[in-house]
Coordinates of C-alpha atoms and ligand atoms in Angstrom, one line a residue:
M216 CA 0.0 0.0 0.0
N217 CA 1.1 3.5 -0.9
A218 CA 4.2 2.0 -2.5
K219 CA 4.5 5.3 -4.3
L220 CA 4.1 8.0 -1.8
T221 CA 1.1 10.1 -2.8
L222 CA 2.0 12.8 -0.3
T223 CA 3.4 15.7 -2.3
G224 CA 4.2 18.4 0.3
L225 CA 3.1 20.7 3.1
S226 CA 1.4 24.0 2.6
C227 CA 1.1 26.8 5.1
I228 CA -2.6 27.4 5.9
K229 CA -1.9 31.1 6.5
C230 CA 0.4 32.3 3.7
G231 CA 0.3 29.3 1.3
A232 CA 4.0 28.7 1.3
L233 CA 5.0 25.2 0.0
Y234 CA 7.4 22.9 1.7
P235 CA 8.7 19.4 1.1
A236 CA 7.0 16.6 3.1
D237 CA 9.8 16.3 5.7
D238 CA 9.7 16.4 9.5
R239 CA 9.4 20.2 9.8
L240 CA 6.5 21.3 11.9
T241 CA 5.5 24.8 11.0
C242 CA 5.9 27.5 8.4
D243 CA 9.3 29.4 8.5
V244 CA 7.5 32.7 7.6
C245 CA 4.4 32.6 9.8
G246 CA 6.0 30.9 12.8
I247 CA 5.0 28.4 15.4
D248 CA 1.7 29.9 16.5
E249 CA 0.2 30.8 13.1
G250 CA 2.1 28.8 10.5
I251 CA 0.3 25.5 10.8
L252 CA 1.0 23.3 7.8
E253 CA -1.4 21.1 5.8
A254 CA -0.5 17.8 4.1
E255 CA -1.1 17.9 0.3
Y256 CA -1.6 14.8 -1.8
D257 CA -1.6 14.0 -5.5
M258 CA -5.3 13.3 -5.7
E259 CA -5.1 11.7 -9.1
A260 CA -2.7 9.2 -7.8
V261 CA -4.8 8.7 -4.7
A262 CA -7.9 8.1 -6.9
Q263 CA -6.1 5.4 -8.8
G264 CA -5.1 3.5 -5.7
L265 CA -8.1 4.1 -3.4
T266 CA -10.9 2.4 -5.2
R267 CA -13.8 0.4 -3.8
E268 CA -12.3 -2.8 -5.2
A269 CA -8.9 -2.1 -3.5
L270 CA -10.7 -1.1 -0.2
A271 CA -12.6 -4.4 -0.1
N272 CA -9.4 -6.2 0.7
R273 CA -7.9 -3.8 3.1
P274 CA -7.5 -4.1 6.9
K275 CA -10.5 -2.8 9.0
S276 CA -8.5 0.0 10.5
L277 CA -7.3 3.5 9.6
W278 CA -4.4 2.0 7.6
R279 CA -6.9 1.1 4.8
Y280 CA -6.5 4.7 3.6
A281 CA -2.8 4.3 2.9
E282 CA -2.8 6.6 -0.1
L283 CA -4.2 9.5 2.1
L284 CA -1.7 9.0 4.9
P285 CA 1.8 10.4 5.1
L286 CA 3.6 7.1 5.5
P287 CA 5.3 4.9 2.9
A288 CA 4.3 1.2 2.6
E289 CA 7.4 0.0 4.5
A290 CA 6.9 2.3 7.5
E291 CA 6.5 0.5 10.8
R292 CA 3.1 1.1 12.4
P293 CA 1.6 0.3 15.8
P294 CA 0.2 -3.2 15.8
L295 CA -3.0 -2.1 17.7
Q296 CA -6.3 -1.9 15.8
V297 CA -7.1 1.8 15.4
G298 CA -10.1 3.2 13.6
W299 CA -12.9 1.7 11.5
T300 CA -15.1 2.3 14.5
P301 CA -18.8 1.2 14.3
L302 CA -21.9 3.2 13.5
V303 CA -24.7 2.7 16.0
D304 CA -28.2 3.7 15.1
A305 CA -30.0 5.4 18.0
P306 CA -33.7 5.7 17.2
R307 CA -34.7 6.7 20.7
M308 CA -32.1 9.5 20.6
A309 CA -33.6 10.6 17.3
K310 CA -37.1 10.6 18.9
M311 CA -35.8 12.7 21.8
A312 CA -34.2 15.2 19.5
G313 CA -37.1 15.2 17.1
V314 CA -35.0 14.4 14.0
A315 CA -35.2 11.7 11.3
R316 CA -32.2 9.7 12.5
V317 CA -29.3 9.8 15.0
I318 CA -26.2 7.7 14.3
L319 CA -23.4 7.5 16.8
K320 CA -19.9 6.8 15.5
D321 CA -18.3 5.2 18.6
D322 CA -14.7 6.2 18.7
G323 CA -14.6 5.2 22.4
R324 CA -13.9 1.7 20.9
N325 CA -10.4 2.6 19.9
P326 CA -7.5 0.8 21.8
T327 CA -7.1 3.5 24.4
A328 CA -10.7 4.5 24.3
S329 CA -10.7 7.7 22.4
F330 CA -10.6 9.3 19.0
K331 CA -7.1 10.5 19.7
D332 CA -5.7 7.1 18.8
R333 CA -6.2 8.0 15.2
A334 CA -3.7 10.8 15.5
S335 CA -1.4 9.0 17.9
A336 CA -1.1 5.9 15.6
V337 CA 0.1 8.1 12.8
G338 CA 2.3 10.1 15.2
A339 CA 4.0 7.0 16.6
A340 CA 4.7 5.7 13.0
C341 CA 6.1 9.1 11.9
A342 CA 8.4 9.4 15.0
K343 CA 9.8 5.9 14.1
M344 CA 10.1 6.9 10.4
F345 CA 12.0 10.1 11.2
G346 CA 14.2 8.2 13.7
R347 CA 13.2 10.3 16.7
S348 CA 14.1 8.7 20.1
T349 CA 11.4 10.3 22.2
V350 CA 7.9 11.5 21.5
A351 CA 6.4 14.3 23.6
C352 CA 2.9 15.8 23.8
A353 CA 0.8 18.1 26.0
S354 CA -2.7 17.0 26.5
T355 CA -5.9 17.4 28.6
G356 CA -5.6 13.6 28.9
N357 CA -6.8 11.6 25.9
A358 CA -4.0 12.6 23.5
A359 CA -1.5 11.8 26.2
S360 CA -2.9 8.4 27.1
S361 CA -3.4 7.6 23.5
M362 CA 0.2 8.6 22.5
A363 CA 1.6 6.7 25.4
G364 CA -0.4 3.6 24.4
M365 CA 0.6 3.8 20.7
A366 CA 4.3 4.4 21.7
A367 CA 4.3 1.6 24.1
S368 CA 3.1 -0.8 21.3
M369 CA 6.2 0.2 19.3
G370 CA 8.7 0.6 22.2
I371 CA 9.1 4.4 21.8
P372 CA 9.7 6.4 25.0
T373 CA 7.3 9.2 25.7
T374 CA 7.4 12.4 27.8
I375 CA 3.9 13.7 28.5
F376 CA 2.8 17.1 29.9
V377 CA -0.6 17.1 31.5
P378 CA -2.5 19.9 33.3
E379 CA -3.2 19.6 37.0
R380 CA -6.8 18.7 36.4
A381 CA -6.4 15.6 34.1
P382 CA -8.9 12.9 35.2
E383 CA -7.4 10.0 37.1
P384 CA -8.3 7.2 34.6
K385 CA -6.4 9.0 31.9
L386 CA -3.4 9.5 34.2
A387 CA -3.6 5.8 35.1
Q388 CA -3.4 4.9 31.5
L389 CA -0.4 7.1 31.0
L390 CA 1.6 5.8 33.8
L391 CA 0.8 2.2 33.0
F392 CA 1.8 2.6 29.4
G393 CA 5.2 3.7 30.8
A394 CA 5.2 7.4 29.9
R395 CA 7.3 9.8 31.8
V396 CA 4.5 12.1 33.1
L397 CA 5.2 15.7 33.9
R398 CA 2.1 17.1 35.6
V399 CA 2.3 20.9 35.2
H400 CA 1.0 23.3 37.9
G401 CA -1.2 25.1 35.5
S402 CA -3.8 24.8 32.7
Y403 CA -3.7 22.8 29.6
D404 CA -2.6 25.9 27.7
E405 CA 0.4 26.3 29.9
A406 CA 1.3 22.6 29.6
Y407 CA 1.0 23.0 25.8
D408 CA 3.4 25.9 25.7
L409 CA 5.9 24.2 28.0
C410 CA 5.8 21.1 25.8
T411 CA 6.5 23.1 22.7
K412 CA 9.6 24.7 24.3
A413 CA 10.9 21.4 25.7
C414 CA 10.6 19.7 22.3
A415 CA 12.7 22.5 20.8
R416 CA 15.2 22.2 23.5
Y417 CA 15.5 18.4 23.7
G418 CA 14.8 17.4 20.1
W419 CA 11.8 15.3 21.0
Y420 CA 9.1 14.6 18.3
N421 CA 6.2 16.9 19.0
R422 CA 2.9 15.0 18.8
N423 CA 0.7 18.0 19.3
C424 CA -1.9 17.9 16.6
A425 CA -2.1 21.7 16.1
I426 CA 1.5 21.9 15.3
N427 CA 2.3 18.6 13.7
P428 CA 0.7 18.4 10.3
Y429 CA 0.8 14.7 10.1
L430 CA -1.3 14.1 13.2
V431 CA -4.4 15.8 11.7
E432 CA -4.0 13.3 8.9
G433 CA -4.7 10.6 11.4
K434 CA -7.8 12.4 12.6
K435 CA -8.9 12.8 9.0
T436 CA -9.5 9.1 8.8
A437 CA -12.8 9.4 10.8
G438 CA -14.0 11.6 7.9
L439 CA -12.8 9.1 5.4
E440 CA -14.6 6.3 7.3
I441 CA -17.9 8.3 7.4
G442 CA -17.4 8.7 3.6
E443 CA -17.0 5.0 3.1
Q444 CA -19.5 3.8 5.7
M445 CA -22.3 6.2 4.7
G446 CA -21.3 7.3 1.2
D447 CA -24.6 6.5 -0.5
N448 CA -26.8 7.8 2.2
P449 CA -24.8 10.5 4.0
P450 CA -26.1 12.2 7.2
D451 CA -27.3 15.8 6.8
W452 CA -25.1 16.8 9.8
V453 CA -21.9 15.5 11.4
V454 CA -21.6 16.8 15.0
V455 CA -18.2 17.1 16.7
S456 CA -17.1 18.7 19.9
V457 CA -14.2 21.2 19.7
G458 CA -11.2 22.0 21.9
D459 CA -8.2 22.9 19.8
G460 CA -10.2 22.3 16.6
C461 CA -7.9 19.5 15.2
T462 CA -10.6 16.8 15.4
V463 CA -13.2 18.8 13.6
A464 CA -10.7 20.1 11.0
G465 CA -9.5 16.5 10.3
I466 CA -13.0 15.1 10.0
C467 CA -13.9 18.0 7.5
K468 CA -10.8 17.3 5.5
G469 CA -11.5 13.6 5.3
M470 CA -15.1 14.1 4.2
R471 CA -14.0 16.5 1.5
D472 CA -11.5 14.0 0.2
M473 CA -14.2 11.3 0.1
K474 CA -16.5 13.6 -1.8
Q475 CA -13.8 14.4 -4.3
L476 CA -13.0 10.7 -4.7
G477 CA -16.7 10.0 -5.4
F478 CA -17.4 7.9 -2.3
L479 CA -19.5 10.5 -0.6
K480 CA -22.6 11.6 -2.5
R481 CA -22.9 14.9 -0.8
L482 CA -20.9 16.7 1.9
P483 CA -22.6 16.7 5.3
R484 CA -22.8 20.0 7.1
V485 CA -20.6 20.0 10.2
L486 CA -21.8 21.3 13.6
A487 CA -18.9 22.2 15.9
V488 CA -19.8 22.2 19.6
Q489 CA -18.1 23.8 22.5
A490 CA -18.9 24.3 26.2
T491 CA -19.9 27.8 27.1
G492 CA -17.1 28.0 29.6
A493 CA -14.6 27.1 27.0
S494 CA -15.9 28.7 23.8
A495 CA -13.1 30.7 22.3
F496 CA -13.6 28.9 19.0
V497 CA -17.2 29.9 18.9
R498 CA -16.3 33.6 19.5
Q499 CA -13.6 33.3 16.9
W500 CA -16.2 32.0 14.4
E501 CA -18.8 34.6 15.3
A502 CA -16.3 37.4 14.9
E503 CA -15.3 36.2 11.5
A504 CA -11.8 37.5 12.3
E505 CA -8.9 36.6 10.2
E506 CA -6.5 37.0 13.2
K507 CA -6.6 35.2 16.5
L508 CA -8.8 36.9 19.1
P509 CA -7.6 37.3 22.7
T510 CA -8.8 34.4 24.9
E511 CA -10.2 33.9 28.3
D512 CA -9.5 31.2 30.9
A513 CA -11.5 28.1 30.1
T514 CA -13.5 26.1 32.5
T515 CA -15.9 23.2 31.8
V516 CA -16.9 19.8 33.1
A517 CA -15.8 18.4 29.8
D518 CA -12.0 18.2 30.4
S519 CA -11.1 17.1 26.9
I520 CA -12.4 20.3 25.4
C521 CA -11.3 22.6 28.2
V522 CA -9.1 24.7 26.0
S523 CA -8.6 28.5 26.3
T524 CA -6.6 29.0 23.1
P525 CA -7.9 26.8 20.3
R526 CA -4.6 26.1 18.5
N527 CA -6.0 25.0 15.3
W528 CA -8.9 27.5 14.9
R529 CA -8.0 28.5 11.4
K530 CA -8.1 25.0 10.0
A531 CA -11.3 24.3 12.0
V532 CA -13.1 27.5 10.8
R533 CA -12.3 26.8 7.2
G534 CA -13.4 23.2 7.5
V535 CA -16.7 24.0 9.1
R536 CA -17.3 26.9 6.7
K537 CA -16.5 24.7 3.6
S538 CA -19.1 22.2 4.8
G539 CA -21.8 24.8 5.1
G540 CA -22.0 24.1 8.8
T541 CA -22.0 26.2 11.9
V542 CA -20.8 26.3 15.5
L543 CA -22.5 26.7 18.9
A544 CA -21.8 26.4 22.7
V545 CA -23.7 24.4 25.3
E546 CA -23.9 24.9 29.1
D547 CA -22.2 22.4 31.4
A548 CA -25.7 21.5 32.7
A549 CA -26.7 20.4 29.2
I550 CA -23.5 18.4 28.8
L551 CA -24.3 16.5 32.1
D552 CA -27.9 15.9 30.9
A553 CA -26.5 14.6 27.6
L554 CA -24.1 12.4 29.5
R555 CA -27.1 10.8 31.2
S556 CA -29.5 10.5 28.2
M557 CA -27.1 9.2 25.5
P558 CA -26.2 5.9 27.3
R559 CA -29.7 5.3 28.5
L560 CA -31.1 5.8 25.0
S561 CA -28.4 4.1 22.9
G562 CA -26.2 1.8 25.0
V563 CA -23.2 4.0 24.1
F564 CA -21.4 5.6 27.1
G565 CA -19.4 8.7 26.2
E566 CA -17.2 10.9 28.3
P567 CA -18.4 14.5 28.8
A568 CA -16.7 15.9 25.7
A569 CA -18.5 13.2 23.7
A570 CA -21.8 14.0 25.4
A571 CA -21.2 17.7 24.5
A572 CA -21.7 16.8 20.8
W573 CA -25.1 15.2 21.7
A574 CA -26.0 18.2 23.8
G575 CA -25.1 20.3 20.7
V576 CA -27.6 18.3 18.6
L577 CA -30.4 19.1 21.1
E578 CA -29.4 22.8 21.3
A579 CA -29.2 23.0 17.5
R580 CA -32.6 21.5 17.2
S581 CA -34.1 23.9 19.6
Q582 CA -32.5 26.8 17.8
G583 CA -33.9 25.5 14.5
I584 CA -30.4 24.9 13.0
I585 CA -31.2 21.2 12.5
S586 CA -34.7 20.5 11.2
A587 CA -37.0 17.6 12.0
D588 CA -36.5 15.8 8.7
E589 CA -32.7 15.7 8.9
S590 CA -30.3 13.0 10.0
V591 CA -27.4 13.5 12.3
L592 CA -24.2 11.6 12.9
C593 CA -22.8 12.3 16.3
M594 CA -19.1 11.7 17.0
V595 CA -18.6 9.9 20.3
T596 CA -15.0 11.0 20.8
G597 CA -14.2 9.2 24.0
N598 CA -15.4 6.4 26.3
G599 CA -17.4 7.3 29.4
L600 CA -15.0 5.4 31.7
K601 CA -12.4 8.0 30.9
D602 CA -13.8 10.4 33.5
I603 CA -15.5 8.2 36.1
R604 CA -15.8 11.0 38.7
T605 CA -18.0 13.1 36.5
A606 CA -19.9 10.1 35.3
V607 CA -20.7 8.9 38.8
N608 CA -21.7 12.4 39.9
A609 CA -24.1 12.6 36.9
A610 CA -25.4 9.1 37.4
G611 CA -27.1 9.4 40.8
Q612 CA -27.0 6.7 43.5
P613 CA -28.0 3.0 43.5
H614 CA -30.6 1.6 46.0
D615 CA -28.7 0.3 49.0
I616 CA -30.6 -2.7 50.3
D617 CA -30.2 -5.7 52.7
A618 CA -29.8 -9.1 51.0
T619 CA -33.5 -10.0 51.5
L620 CA -36.5 -10.2 49.2
E621 CA -38.4 -7.9 51.5
A622 CA -35.8 -5.2 50.8
V623 CA -36.2 -5.8 47.0
A624 CA -40.0 -5.5 47.4
Q625 CA -39.5 -2.2 49.2
V626 CA -37.9 -0.8 46.1
V627 CA -39.7 -2.5 43.3
G628 CA -43.0 -3.4 44.9
E629 CA -44.8 -6.7 45.1
P630 CA -45.0 -8.9 41.9
S631 CA -48.4 -8.4 40.2
Ligands
LIG256 C1 -9.5 16.0 22.1 C2 -10.9 15.7 22.2 C3 -11.9 16.5 21.6 C4 -11.6 17.7 20.8 O1 -10.6 17.6 19.9 P1 -9.8 19.0 19.5 O2 -8.9 18.5 18.4 O3 -9.0 19.4 20.7 O4 -10.8 20.0 19.0 C5 -13.2 16.1 21.7 N1 -13.5 15.0 22.5 C6 -12.6 14.2 23.1 C7 -13.0 13.0 23.9 C8 -11.3 14.5 23.0 O5 -10.3 13.8 23.6

């Protein structure tokens, strides 16, 4: 697969400068904050290789899209199964939202239980390919635990920067995968900046998606899968929660690719959802500003999207705009309601940032953004066990009873 590398280069999303597809991270002219690069492919060559016939025999993982990934055929990859996550029809959620159909794409089923595995799998393979001895990243939790897992599967050492507030399950994953964990006294944004500086100083491979153009290529595979899994009958909307904006940007790119390649009949509109306490991306969108707006300190129950400075806002804004979609924010209370209703109505248990997407569907419905005859695909970006404390708080208490039938009857009543 991808015997002939179809990747042609990297282009700056701000100034358009072109670079060879090497291990540089950002544009020399626009710098590290603004000069995010985009991987470019020879789409004619991609179209020749990536056919329905070829795909029929490929692995059920993100590696099936070899022609649209930045790795040559011989590149070593993590042996874990990443991607090709299932679609789950959720008719009772559709009924609750008052829409034609709700489909969940359950990315909590990835090896480390979040969407981030898509990016980390590509990141680990790239680090190996470029001969880097250590991979580093800063993360609210999932990118870190995912990177640590992928690296562990390939024997690559990792150094991970996490903010003080990372949930314990994610921290446990990190430590058990053998990462060197630096817990930063500060926010995610501070951890992110520190990681960037440390990478420059120590020569570590920087896994941060907003800065490393190849990582978003991994995230793109969710959009490619939506294109392949739902190509003939695409949903009207694809709903994604947003922190830095890499996830939504990747999904948008993947769906555009699948439209161009003829798999996807029409491009779904993308709804990007944030928490009101961490809604810098929404403000950026609403201002229609071409430059980055000043940001405020973020706070939300959905730790994975608790981001003050969305690093990939430009890519994300363009992606959502090209899809004809829009953005909105939901209150933490709505996220907690969604955290409860999604598992009860579908059997899929998502973490708060995943529930935020579902809360976004309900909000968009009440604002009339999504109409009653439309179908919605909701990205479940992380498994609910990722943040047990919030889940338990939202869940309420069990009935504590003695081990007697009388005690059972006190709760459920006498049999009829
Ligand atoms: C990282 C993450 C997101 C948001 O992705 P960004 O690229 O930061 O916008 C959403 N949900 C979960 C579970 C995540 O881990």
